[in-house]
Structures are given as C-alpha cells and as structure tokens.
C-alpha cells in the first residue's frame, strides 16, 4: 500500500507538469485548430531565461523565494514575447492556408528554436539551481514527497482554477469561446480575432515557462533539447484528455503521468513509454476525441 | 603558427627521406601503423600515428632496434572494416613485421584474420571490444587499453567486496555503452556469488522524473546501485535518491567520472563512486612523451596518444628482447617480459590484454574525484 502511494504521488507530480504544458497545446488547438509544435521550445526557453535571471539575482544578493518568483516572472514575460512573435511570424501569415502549412511551419519553428539555443548557448547540460525552497516534512511523508513536488501540484491546481475563471467570466474569455465556436461569426460581431489568438498564445507560453522553471528546479538540469520530450508528452496528454478541452488537458496529463509511474513501478521503467503511448493508441481507438473531448459537429 | 608550419614541413621532408631509405638500407624493421587518418573519426587515429612517428624517430636516433632502423608503413583505414581489410592485405604484401592498430573495434576485427594468416602481430591502442582478445580467436592480437568488460567487472567486485553490498540494483540508460557496462556488471555480480541483482532495469534518457525507479530501488531493498550511462541521467537519479531518502552507494562508469557530473550534481555528487581509466599521468615515460609532443606540435596530444605510444614501445621492446621479428619469439617476449611505457609497466596475458593497465575506482570527495585505494 505504501509503495502504491509512493508511485501514485510520483505519477501525480509528473502528470501535473505534463498538464501545465498541455494546457498551452490545448488552448491553441481549441481556437485555431493548430498543433503548435514549437510549444515545447517555449518551455525550454522559459527554463533558460529563469536560469540566467536566477544566476544574476544570486550575484546581486537575492535569496530564497524572491529568486523563484522573479525568475519565473521574467521567464514568463520572455516566453510570452516568444509565443506572441511565433504566432505573428510563423502562423498568422498562414491563417487562410491549408491546415498542413501551419503545421509544417510549427515543426520548422521548433527545429529553428532548438538550434538557435544550441548555438547561442551550449549543447551541454547546465546545472539549474534548486529555486523551490527545500524544506523537510515529517518522516512518514518525507520519503514520498518533498517541497518541490508539493509546489508543482499546487501551482498546477491553481493554474487550472485561474484559467477556468478567466475563460468563463472575463471579456477576453468570452471572446475566446466565441472564436472557438466560429471564427467568422465572431469577427462579424466585432471581436478582434487576431488579438484573441495572440492572447491565447501568450497565456499558453506563460504556462509553459512556469512549467520550465518548475521542472528545472525539480530535476536540477536543463539543456537545449528538453523541450522535445516535454512537448511530445504534453501533446500526448492533451490528445488523451481531448484536445481543445481545458479540464481534459489536466486530466490527460495526470492519466499519462500515473500510467508511466505505475508502469515503471510495477513492470519496468524501460516500458514506461510503451505503456504511455500504448494507452494513447487504445484511447484513440475507443474514444477518438479523447477522454473528455466532444465530437465536433460538422459545420454546414 | 608559422613556426609550426615550418616544423611540419621539415617533418614531412624527413619522413620522405625515411621512406626512401629502404632502397639504401635493405634491412629495416617494418612497423605498420593503421587507423583513421582522414574522415570523421580521424581524431582517434592521428594521435597514434603521431606517437608512432615520435617513438620511431627517437629509436632511430639511437641507432634503431637490433641495429636496424624502424620504418613506418602508415595506412589510413577511416575506421571502415572494408578499407581496413584492404589496408591489412597491403601491409602484409609489403612484408610488414608488426602492426600498431587498428583503432576502431570493427575495423580491427575485419583486419585481424588477414594478419593472423600472415603471422603478423597486431597491437591496438584503442579497440576495447571484449571478444577480440577474450574470444581466443586471434592469438596474434594485443592491446594496450583495457577491455569494456573490465570496467563492469571492477564495478561489480568493488560493490560486493569493498562495499559489502548484498543486494544490488543495476540500472542502465538502454544505450549501447550504458547497457553494455550494466550487463557486464550484472554478469560479474552473479558470477561472484556474494550478492544478488535484485533489480535490472532501463530508464529513458531525458525523462523528467525517475522517482518511480527510485521508489522501486527502495522497495527491493537494494544496498547499492550500479548505473550504466552518462552523467545527466546519473545526476538526476542521485538527486532524486537523495530527495527520497534512498541513501545507498551509487557506482557509475567513466561516462559519469568527469567535470560535467560534478557541475550538474553539485553537492549531491559527494560520495558517489565511478570507475574510470587509471591515472597514467603519474608515470615518468608518460610525462616525457607528452612534453615532447607539446614542444613539437604546440598542442595537447589527442585521444589514445598514451596507448598508441605504449603500443609502439611495447612492440619495439619485444623485438629487442626476442632478438628477431619471428612470430613465435615475439609472442613469447610480449607475454613474458615487462616494459616501461606511457601507460605504466606492462606485459601481456595469454589472451593479449595488457596486464597493468585498466580501470580504477574513484569517489567524489570535497567536489573532486579521488582514486579509492
């Protein structure tokens, strides 16, 4: 039972991170039906910016939580700028193009950003400071859960609540929902669709950057290629939960994380990915729209 | 820069004279030097070629071996097996006495049969593939580098005998190098009979989280971890072991023993064990050869320079001891008499592996790898 609980928490932690990144995929897909393959790179850039900022702040004598918050803030702003620019130069010019073109453009941006960071920074792994303050729990809990895991779980939960409120109750949230339903009609009733799409990219990028900062300080190392694996996993989570659906992305992330943790714990960690992607195939066969996805009505 | 240019020109000139020498002095010792001297793996072959040139020049200046000058027959195999076979045929047809090379295990294997039929002794500075010697198929083959399985064996014996571990978790990164090391470690732990392998598992490099594996290590009650792979995964594993309070020794291969590991794992690195090539810089011959190289080329010698240098030294020494280049006499000399080389004082065992070279266990103490005696 103890072992089960340990694996459960381990799965929950990594699931939360997948969920955090998956939200960005799912929001963009929900609105413009584009899979933004460069999303994982925004996550990676967020982590790099946080590393630089944290280093600079340490030199200027900042300590503890203030570094974490400031680094996350700067990383979020930087990533938001990247997300916005990405949409402007790689996707907006292709708005009316066949669906394959923006998809290829997205893959192109992903490869471009990876190589850009590779050349501008370094191909080596870099140490990432443990920004999340490390405090110890009492012993029965300590070997299951640390402060980093707790913070990751809390941040994901909080993000989901904030996002739900934003989409349900604010003006921009309404505009996003309207755009999602029908872009042409939304434009006709006076919604600035381009702005809505930009905002979506910005929000998604901020979430990815937060994910990057959390993962960086959790595992203590980053390099230019971390975005690829994270991106693939988060994308899988989004599809699993039903792409375009916000609670679905979180659920998908958690399901994926738990599947991996239990596969690793009870079978072998060598088969972690086999089970994760096997599950994806199985769900897509049984429920092509994902766990929480609704069948899309054919627009006439 | 200009000076180096001039030096290399002079060298080339000297070398050309050397090549034309056999016409005058018929009786030379023909030393074949085979390895990648062009192509993407040239960096592994050129240092050995440089070493051979240095040793030959030095010996010739002293009057040669048995009164005969050493003549180098240098051949580029690009580490490609098919080219290596051609190179071997060519060297044999030129009636080579002994060969230093080849450099890559695959190329070496392709060439060995040809040398064996011609009764030519071959000594590689870098082919670490275990079956080359341990398979017993090539009695004409020797090497001045330790084989891959020695490292796994060392990790296994260190864990069971020095650390007294009874239950060992063997983890690898599923790659050729990491899994190879882990497989050998597992095999030797089982053969030793003093400990059990309670867990044998591959992890995915680049995964975000290894906590499930760490929990499993705890559940299996392992009292030591042997890990095959590189430093990013090792430091992630160690960090999570620390966090989850799994406080047992961790032993990695030479992919872990390096500055990169210390930088990333930081304070978690403390106390971690890693196997790695023995420190050869303490040997007098090594220091001398390296200084001479630096003086001549203005840069540090490259990979396998030490091993290549040692191979040429060992071969020429054996010829000296045997008093001829006869195959049987050479075999006997290589296996019985010690020689001072750049990798220490060595001789060769029945299978052709150098005794005296090998791996050592290191431990991180105060942020540095220190050899464990």
XYZ file of C-alpha atoms in Angstrom:
673
model
C 0.000 0.000 0.000
C 2.829 2.293 0.906
C 4.511 1.537 -2.401
C 1.289 2.209 -4.272
C 1.002 5.591 -2.612
C 4.599 6.435 -3.460
C 4.041 5.620 -7.112
C 0.741 7.469 -7.109
C 2.387 10.666 -5.904
C 5.279 10.254 -8.289
C 2.790 9.917 -11.136
C 0.799 12.879 -9.911
C 3.881 15.098 -9.882
C 4.999 14.355 -13.386
C 1.382 14.349 -14.538
C 0.974 17.889 -13.203
C 3.892 19.093 -15.232
C 2.564 17.426 -18.370
C -0.784 19.077 -17.640
C 0.766 22.511 -17.232
C 2.417 22.297 -20.632
C -0.550 20.531 -22.211
C -2.797 23.499 -21.405
C -0.886 25.576 -23.934
C -1.347 22.971 -26.667
C -4.990 22.514 -25.969
C -5.882 26.217 -25.838
C -4.185 26.966 -29.138
C -5.755 23.931 -30.750
C -9.172 24.807 -29.346
C -9.082 28.188 -31.002
C -7.325 27.798 -34.331
C -7.086 24.006 -34.745
C -3.311 24.248 -34.942
C -0.946 21.979 -33.099
C 1.783 24.341 -32.016
C 4.786 22.037 -32.141
C 7.075 24.864 -31.055
C 5.347 24.941 -27.657
C 7.916 22.597 -26.092
C 10.665 25.001 -27.191
C 8.921 27.899 -25.465
C 9.019 25.773 -22.321
C 12.742 25.207 -22.828
C 13.394 28.918 -23.421
C 11.465 29.725 -20.244
C 13.792 27.434 -18.309
C 16.909 29.022 -19.872
C 15.740 32.566 -19.098
C 14.991 31.571 -15.498
C 18.482 30.092 -15.217
C 20.114 33.318 -16.397
C 17.903 35.520 -14.220
C 18.423 33.343 -11.145
C 22.170 33.495 -11.684
C 22.130 37.275 -11.968
C 19.879 37.689 -8.932
C 22.122 35.475 -6.834
C 25.039 37.729 -7.697
C 23.037 40.752 -6.546
C 22.354 39.094 -3.221
C 18.752 37.983 -3.568
C 17.838 34.831 -1.678
C 15.102 32.243 -1.269
C 11.621 32.611 -2.665
C 12.216 36.039 -4.164
C 14.573 34.498 -6.739
C 11.989 31.892 -7.672
C 9.229 34.477 -8.120
C 11.347 36.995 -10.015
C 12.929 34.333 -12.229
C 9.513 32.877 -13.004
C 8.157 36.353 -13.747
C 10.934 37.282 -16.161
C 10.786 33.831 -17.763
C 7.032 34.229 -18.218
C 7.407 37.652 -19.838
C 10.183 36.437 -22.105
C 8.281 33.303 -23.093
C 5.150 35.356 -23.707
C 7.124 37.533 -26.094
C 8.376 34.418 -27.859
C 4.867 32.964 -28.072
C 3.466 36.211 -29.458
C 6.236 36.601 -32.025
C 5.948 32.973 -33.023
C 2.289 33.422 -33.816
C 2.894 36.668 -35.683
C 5.658 35.456 -37.968
C 5.013 31.747 -38.366
C 1.272 31.204 -38.072
C -0.662 34.399 -38.807
C 0.569 34.753 -42.405
C -0.687 31.202 -42.942
C -4.107 31.749 -41.400
C -6.036 31.065 -44.604
C -3.684 28.381 -45.885
C -4.469 24.653 -45.930
C -4.108 23.075 -42.472
C -0.890 21.289 -43.321
C 1.056 24.519 -43.942
C 0.884 25.994 -40.409
C 1.634 22.526 -39.035
C 4.853 22.316 -41.036
C 5.635 25.895 -40.116
C 5.250 24.892 -36.444
C 7.672 21.988 -36.804
C 10.068 24.339 -38.592
C 9.904 26.834 -35.733
C 10.526 24.055 -33.242
C 13.700 22.950 -35.018
C 14.789 26.547 -35.537
C 14.409 27.459 -31.852
C 16.208 24.327 -30.684
C 19.179 25.018 -32.910
C 19.156 28.692 -32.073
C 19.511 27.925 -28.358
C 22.051 25.200 -29.130
C 24.258 27.687 -30.970
C 23.626 30.729 -28.800
C 24.042 28.878 -25.518
C 25.679 25.465 -25.283
C 24.988 21.849 -26.234
C 25.963 20.725 -22.725
C 23.684 20.133 -19.816
C 23.612 23.077 -17.449
C 23.055 22.889 -13.713
C 19.807 24.534 -12.649
C 19.617 25.930 -9.112
C 17.011 24.449 -6.779
C 14.808 27.531 -6.749
C 11.977 25.896 -4.858
C 12.985 26.160 -1.196
C 13.771 22.748 0.179
C 12.054 22.048 3.462
C 11.521 18.658 5.036
C 8.313 17.003 6.020
C 7.977 14.612 8.924
C 9.354 11.162 8.261
C 6.361 9.104 7.130
C 5.786 11.676 4.382
C 9.350 12.761 3.727
C 10.370 9.831 1.566
C 7.239 10.167 -0.551
C 7.002 13.877 -1.033
C 9.205 16.936 -0.826
C 8.537 20.634 -1.088
C 9.203 20.644 -4.833
C 6.502 18.078 -5.525
C 4.045 19.971 -3.332
C 4.721 23.265 -5.109
C 4.313 21.632 -8.520
C 0.958 20.119 -7.537
C -0.285 23.385 -6.039
C 0.801 25.524 -8.981
C -0.942 23.211 -11.450
C -4.151 23.193 -9.436
C -4.055 26.959 -9.049
C -3.368 27.489 -12.747
C -6.336 25.418 -13.733
C -8.660 27.372 -11.427
C -7.381 30.725 -12.693
C -7.686 29.611 -16.287
C -11.241 28.359 -15.799
C -12.288 31.637 -14.190
C -10.581 33.582 -16.947
C -12.386 31.737 -19.681
C -15.774 31.571 -18.003
C -16.129 35.045 -16.554
C -13.932 37.606 -18.306
C -14.453 39.541 -21.526
C -11.420 38.034 -23.195
C -12.567 34.587 -22.069
C -15.925 35.119 -23.732
C -14.194 36.321 -26.865
C -12.027 33.199 -26.813
C -15.030 30.936 -26.534
C -16.783 32.794 -29.311
C -13.731 32.499 -31.562
C -13.521 28.833 -30.779
C -17.131 28.263 -31.831
C -16.975 30.121 -35.093
C -14.196 32.426 -36.158
C -16.106 34.120 -38.971
C -19.166 34.832 -36.863
C -17.002 36.116 -34.023
C -15.343 38.519 -36.422
C -18.767 39.636 -37.693
C -19.971 40.559 -34.218
C -16.923 42.743 -33.720
C -14.444 40.507 -31.927
C -10.836 41.179 -32.794
C -9.990 37.575 -33.634
C -6.279 38.213 -34.206
C -5.976 39.737 -30.772
C -7.794 36.810 -29.187
C -5.408 34.383 -30.862
C -2.388 36.396 -29.727
C -3.678 36.384 -26.155
C -4.133 32.624 -26.331
C -0.518 32.158 -27.425
C 0.679 34.489 -24.685
C -1.227 32.622 -21.962
C -0.059 29.245 -23.242
C 3.566 30.436 -23.349
C 3.390 31.800 -19.813
C 2.175 28.405 -18.583
C 4.957 26.643 -20.483
C 7.559 28.968 -18.954
C 6.233 28.300 -15.453
C 6.431 24.590 -16.238
C 10.025 25.053 -17.386
C 11.040 26.861 -14.207
C 9.388 24.223 -12.003
C 10.895 21.270 -13.853
C 14.308 22.920 -13.960
C 14.431 23.401 -10.230
C 12.901 19.967 -9.618
C 15.414 17.934 -11.623
C 18.312 20.387 -11.433
C 19.492 20.393 -15.054
C 18.474 21.752 -18.439
C 19.747 21.699 -21.990
C 18.552 22.834 -25.381
C 16.720 19.578 -26.149
C 14.474 19.258 -23.096
C 11.578 20.873 -24.948
C 11.219 18.000 -27.377
C 10.421 15.245 -24.896
C 8.288 17.544 -22.749
C 6.442 18.695 -25.844
C 5.714 15.175 -27.040
C 4.477 14.108 -23.620
C 2.332 17.209 -23.132
C 0.898 16.869 -26.603
C 0.034 13.248 -25.818
C -1.625 14.400 -22.607
C -3.672 16.971 -24.493
C -4.844 14.425 -27.050
C -5.540 11.876 -24.338
C -7.793 14.265 -22.451
C -9.479 15.536 -25.583
C -7.601 18.252 -27.415
C -9.213 21.674 -27.187
C -10.644 20.899 -23.772
C -9.032 22.565 -20.738
C -10.058 20.154 -17.939
C -9.279 17.426 -20.456
C -5.662 18.566 -20.731
C -5.223 18.387 -16.970
C -6.939 15.013 -16.742
C -4.911 13.728 -19.694
C -1.676 14.901 -18.062
C -2.495 13.164 -14.797
C -3.610 9.950 -16.508
C -0.409 9.907 -18.536
C 1.777 10.602 -15.509
C 0.084 7.928 -13.418
C 0.277 5.371 -16.220
C 4.004 5.983 -16.556
C 4.665 5.832 -12.835
C 2.723 2.590 -12.343
C 4.247 1.006 -15.439
C 7.699 1.911 -14.131
C 6.918 0.763 -10.606
C 5.116 -2.491 -11.240
C 6.592 -3.621 -14.553
C 9.803 -1.868 -15.579
C 10.827 1.701 -16.215
C 12.105 0.510 -19.570
C 8.455 0.094 -20.559
C 7.269 3.474 -19.283
C 6.893 4.952 -22.757
C 5.496 1.745 -24.202
C 2.594 1.914 -21.783
C 2.125 5.673 -22.075
C 1.847 5.619 -25.846
C 0.018 2.298 -25.857
C -2.616 3.950 -23.717
C -2.815 6.802 -26.209
C -3.465 4.413 -29.080
C -6.033 2.500 -27.054
C -7.954 5.637 -26.085
C -7.885 6.955 -29.624
C -9.361 3.691 -30.870
C -12.077 3.555 -28.235
C -12.763 7.296 -27.939
C -11.282 9.136 -30.914
C -11.994 12.530 -29.335
C -10.115 11.774 -26.106
C -11.426 11.215 -22.602
C -13.337 14.467 -22.199
C -13.496 15.511 -25.836
C -16.792 16.059 -27.563
C -17.416 15.032 -31.131
C -17.070 18.090 -33.347
C -20.265 18.971 -35.118
C -19.845 19.249 -38.851
C -20.134 22.907 -39.711
C -22.514 23.280 -42.595
C 51.683 29.334 -36.272
C 54.252 29.921 -38.960
C 56.844 28.077 -36.931
C 54.625 25.038 -36.611
C 54.132 25.075 -40.323
C 57.834 25.003 -40.915
C 58.254 22.211 -38.410
C 55.672 20.071 -40.102
C 57.272 20.705 -43.482
C 60.624 19.646 -42.144
C 58.965 16.653 -40.649
C 57.363 15.726 -43.944
C 60.724 16.100 -45.620
C 62.377 13.910 -43.039
C 59.626 11.427 -43.465
C 60.058 11.265 -47.213
C 63.733 10.559 -46.697
C 62.754 7.873 -44.261
C 60.507 6.268 -46.851
C 63.208 6.313 -49.481
C 65.671 4.837 -47.031
C 64.822 1.146 -47.614
C 66.354 1.382 -51.067
C 69.670 2.092 -49.389
C 69.439 0.015 -46.238
C 67.576 -3.110 -47.145
C 67.109 -4.393 -43.651
C 64.678 -2.305 -41.632
C 62.009 -3.179 -39.135
C 58.738 -2.527 -40.878
C 56.187 -1.187 -38.446
C 52.676 -0.854 -39.867
C 50.536 1.973 -38.485
C 46.878 1.601 -39.353
C 43.932 3.687 -38.247
C 41.627 6.504 -39.320
C 43.791 9.386 -40.537
C 41.023 11.021 -42.514
C 37.267 11.184 -42.241
C 35.096 11.898 -39.244
C 36.978 9.595 -36.879
C 40.443 10.880 -37.769
C 40.773 12.454 -34.327
C 41.058 8.957 -32.871
C 43.694 7.730 -35.291
C 46.061 10.631 -35.802
C 47.385 10.757 -32.205
C 48.569 7.150 -32.557
C 50.238 7.974 -35.861
C 51.957 10.954 -34.194
C 53.065 8.717 -31.328
C 54.480 6.120 -33.719
C 56.440 8.800 -35.566
C 57.834 10.130 -32.298
C 58.931 6.744 -30.964
C 60.417 5.718 -34.320
C 62.369 8.974 -34.611
C 63.672 8.587 -31.094
C 64.695 4.948 -31.527
C 66.281 5.599 -34.913
C 68.285 8.445 -33.462
C 69.700 5.936 -31.012
C 70.604 3.564 -33.822
C 67.415 1.571 -34.109
C 66.423 -1.824 -32.745
C 68.905 -4.703 -33.116
C 70.909 -2.359 -35.273
C 68.059 -1.982 -37.723
C 66.168 1.255 -38.324
C 62.435 1.384 -37.763
C 60.482 2.083 -40.909
C 56.857 3.188 -40.642
C 54.262 1.983 -43.121
C 51.331 4.284 -42.463
C 47.907 3.325 -43.760
C 44.548 5.084 -43.414
C 41.563 2.797 -42.811
C 38.991 5.521 -41.934
C 37.661 3.110 -39.328
C 35.810 1.313 -42.106
C 36.004 -2.501 -41.973
C 36.178 -2.904 -45.756
C 39.040 -0.418 -46.066
C 40.736 -1.971 -43.037
C 40.773 -5.352 -44.792
C 42.408 -3.746 -47.843
C 44.926 -1.978 -45.647
C 45.779 -5.255 -43.925
C 46.300 -7.002 -47.249
C 48.505 -4.177 -48.453
C 50.631 -4.162 -45.310
C 51.045 -7.932 -45.453
C 52.106 -7.723 -49.088
C 54.696 -5.123 -48.082
C 56.017 -7.724 -45.643
C 55.277 -5.732 -42.530
C 56.872 -7.091 -39.340
C 54.413 -5.820 -36.733
C 51.376 -3.551 -36.827
C 50.129 -0.868 -34.460
C 46.377 -0.535 -34.910
C 43.716 -0.651 -35.919
C 41.861 1.931 -33.924
C 38.153 1.086 -34.130
C 36.986 -2.302 -32.894
C 35.025 -3.020 -36.074
C 37.940 -2.222 -38.377
C 40.309 -4.183 -36.165
C 38.116 -7.250 -36.329
C 37.884 -7.066 -40.115
C 41.664 -6.867 -40.469
C 42.746 -9.377 -37.842
C 42.106 -12.532 -39.853
C 44.404 -11.362 -42.640
C 47.248 -10.612 -40.223
C 46.655 -13.917 -38.448
C 47.088 -15.889 -41.672
C 50.279 -13.964 -42.393
C 51.527 -14.446 -38.810
C 51.788 -10.747 -38.072
C 51.497 -9.419 -34.537
C 48.931 -6.631 -34.164
C 48.592 -4.280 -31.219
C 45.669 -1.889 -30.935
C 45.767 1.251 -28.792
C 42.005 1.581 -28.611
C 39.873 -1.404 -29.687
C 38.024 -2.157 -26.441
C 35.535 -4.735 -27.705
C 35.981 -7.681 -25.274
C 35.742 -10.701 -27.664
C 38.752 -9.500 -29.693
C 41.035 -10.938 -27.035
C 38.732 -12.989 -24.874
C 37.228 -14.883 -27.794
C 40.600 -16.601 -28.220
C 40.230 -16.414 -31.964
C 43.154 -14.088 -32.590
C 46.348 -15.193 -30.830
C 48.221 -12.518 -32.809
C 46.214 -9.675 -31.240
C 47.231 -7.495 -28.280
C 46.026 -4.206 -26.881
C 47.308 -1.505 -24.567
C 43.852 -0.440 -23.411
C 41.553 -2.268 -21.035
C 38.504 -4.005 -22.466
C 34.947 -2.829 -21.846
C 34.075 -5.732 -19.595
C 36.927 -4.971 -17.193
C 35.108 -1.854 -16.103
C 31.881 -3.712 -15.373
C 33.837 -6.358 -13.532
C 35.606 -3.737 -11.443
C 32.308 -2.067 -10.519
C 30.830 -5.436 -9.554
C 33.759 -6.568 -7.420
C 34.058 -3.163 -5.808
C 30.376 -3.176 -4.824
C 30.421 -6.699 -3.445
C 33.860 -6.878 -1.884
C 34.829 -3.361 -0.821
C 31.348 -2.064 -0.060
C 29.968 -5.412 1.051
C 26.702 -4.962 -0.830
C 24.365 -7.963 -0.805
C 21.504 -6.708 -2.945
C 22.452 -4.677 -5.959
C 20.208 -2.695 -8.278
C 21.622 -2.491 -11.809
C 20.215 0.357 -13.874
C 21.142 1.489 -17.362
C 20.118 4.041 -19.971
C 19.286 1.450 -22.659
C 22.157 2.699 -24.872
C 24.978 0.534 -26.247
C 27.540 1.938 -23.855
C 25.414 2.133 -20.713
C 23.688 -1.187 -21.184
C 26.961 -2.882 -22.117
C 28.537 -1.752 -18.857
C 25.436 -2.695 -16.852
C 25.272 -6.136 -18.480
C 28.879 -6.893 -17.577
C 28.378 -5.602 -14.042
C 25.302 -7.788 -13.636
C 27.095 -10.814 -15.041
C 30.047 -10.425 -12.667
C 27.858 -9.788 -9.624
C 26.034 -13.028 -10.368
C 29.234 -14.946 -11.081
C 30.810 -13.657 -7.870
C 28.021 -15.312 -5.898
C 28.394 -12.882 -2.997
C 25.482 -10.646 -3.875
C 22.217 -10.760 -5.756
C 20.997 -8.494 -8.523
C 17.603 -7.527 -7.128
C 16.680 -5.165 -9.904
C 17.801 -4.782 -13.500
C 16.141 -2.001 -15.399
C 16.488 0.520 -18.200
C 15.481 4.142 -17.838
C 14.640 6.622 -20.570
C 17.295 9.332 -21.008
C 15.712 12.772 -20.924
C 12.668 11.710 -18.918
C 11.527 14.307 -16.400
C 11.307 12.140 -13.410
C 12.939 8.962 -12.127
C 11.161 8.869 -8.789
C 9.246 5.697 -9.662
C 12.558 3.896 -10.256
C 13.935 5.311 -7.037
C 10.906 4.099 -5.088
C 11.432 0.690 -6.621
C 15.069 0.631 -5.536
C 13.845 1.258 -2.002
C 11.148 -1.409 -2.246
C 13.610 -4.035 -3.465
C 15.824 -3.200 -0.502
C 18.928 -2.698 -2.647
C 22.041 -1.675 -0.747
C 23.981 -0.402 -3.756
C 23.193 0.913 -7.228
C 25.347 0.227 -10.283
C 24.411 2.554 -13.113
C 25.446 2.301 -16.759
C 25.107 5.545 -18.673
C 26.158 9.177 -18.824
C 26.291 11.975 -16.288
C 22.986 13.832 -16.913
C 20.917 10.759 -16.031
C 23.257 9.801 -13.208
C 22.929 13.185 -11.539
C 19.139 13.157 -11.937
C 18.972 9.710 -10.349
C 21.243 10.696 -7.495
C 19.335 13.903 -6.792
C 16.070 12.016 -6.602
C 17.580 9.284 -4.462
C 18.732 11.950 -2.011
C 15.298 13.556 -2.003
C 13.520 10.265 -1.444
C 15.952 9.303 1.305
C 17.398 6.319 -0.507
C 20.848 6.605 0.985
C 22.949 3.838 -0.593
C 26.216 3.853 -2.584
C 25.979 4.726 -6.254
C 28.572 3.413 -8.722
C 28.814 4.692 -12.272
C 31.157 4.074 -15.231
C 33.621 6.504 -16.841
C 30.663 8.269 -18.503
C 29.945 9.618 -15.032
C 33.510 10.334 -13.973
C 34.048 13.811 -15.271
C 33.739 17.515 -14.608
C 30.285 17.639 -16.176
C 28.928 15.364 -13.490
C 30.413 17.432 -10.677
C 28.967 20.609 -12.154
C 25.452 19.303 -12.514
C 25.082 17.089 -9.470
C 26.896 19.598 -7.222
C 26.516 18.705 -3.550
C 24.584 15.540 -4.407
C 27.734 14.261 -6.128
C 29.519 13.889 -2.816
C 30.288 10.259 -2.044
C 29.395 8.926 -5.499
C 31.706 6.235 -6.897
C 32.715 5.964 -10.525
C 35.119 3.720 -12.387
C 37.452 5.285 -14.906
C 40.758 4.702 -16.682
C 43.685 4.583 -14.317
C 45.550 7.819 -13.947
C 48.556 7.417 -16.249
C 49.917 10.941 -15.900
C 51.917 9.833 -12.862
C 54.278 7.721 -15.000
C 57.620 9.259 -15.919
C 57.523 7.936 -19.508
C 54.098 9.468 -19.979
C 55.183 12.897 -18.828
C 58.214 12.788 -21.095
C 56.245 11.792 -24.175
C 53.580 14.400 -23.597
C 56.079 17.197 -23.050
C 57.926 16.214 -26.224
C 54.668 16.239 -28.155
C 53.714 19.640 -26.840
C 57.087 21.005 -27.774
C 56.848 19.684 -31.322
C 53.206 20.452 -32.040
C 52.319 23.255 -29.642
C 49.166 21.497 -28.523
C 47.990 18.698 -26.229
C 48.206 15.205 -27.728
C 44.821 13.731 -28.614
C 42.831 10.677 -27.632
C 44.718 7.359 -27.403
C 48.090 9.078 -27.714
C 49.273 7.389 -24.500
C 48.013 3.991 -25.601
C 49.431 4.357 -29.105
C 52.802 5.414 -27.741
C 52.793 2.487 -25.339
C 51.886 0.042 -28.108
C 54.853 1.098 -30.250
C 57.148 0.974 -27.223
C 55.910 -2.487 -26.270
C 56.316 -3.868 -29.793
C 59.816 -2.499 -30.304
C 60.813 -3.659 -26.838
C 59.557 -7.161 -27.631
C 61.591 -7.224 -30.848
C 64.634 -6.196 -28.862
C 64.043 -8.935 -26.270
C 63.221 -11.599 -28.845
C 66.265 -10.688 -30.883
C 64.279 -11.021 -34.093
C 60.900 -10.339 -35.643
C 59.981 -14.011 -35.645
C 56.317 -14.566 -34.716
C 56.875 -17.217 -32.038
C 59.759 -15.397 -30.397
C 57.789 -12.130 -30.363
C 54.748 -13.813 -28.839
C 56.894 -15.207 -26.080
C 58.583 -11.869 -25.437
C 55.309 -9.925 -25.281
C 53.861 -12.360 -22.774
C 56.854 -12.705 -20.528
C 58.838 -9.502 -20.241
C 57.685 -6.265 -18.663
C 58.241 -2.938 -20.398
C 58.072 0.652 -19.132
C 55.565 2.532 -21.263
C 53.446 5.639 -21.198
C 50.616 3.645 -19.619
C 52.816 2.121 -16.945
C 54.830 -1.035 -16.575
C 53.039 -3.671 -18.634
C 53.209 -7.125 -20.111
C 50.518 -9.121 -21.846
C 48.421 -12.054 -20.652
C 47.771 -15.236 -22.630
C 44.824 -13.656 -24.402
C 46.600 -10.458 -25.367
C 45.264 -7.970 -22.821
C 47.826 -5.763 -21.173
C 48.404 -6.518 -17.512
C 48.921 -3.375 -15.518
C 46.562 -1.125 -17.434
C 42.958 -0.847 -16.540
C 40.419 0.974 -14.541
C 40.369 2.328 -11.043
C 37.514 3.293 -8.745
C 37.136 6.948 -7.887
C 34.958 8.658 -5.311
C 33.774 12.249 -5.137
C 35.276 13.853 -2.066
C 35.021 17.584 -1.500
C 33.902 18.145 -5.052
C 36.674 16.138 -6.715
C 37.159 12.604 -7.986
C 39.731 10.909 -5.802
C 41.105 7.461 -6.530
C 39.915 4.887 -3.995
C 42.792 2.688 -2.916
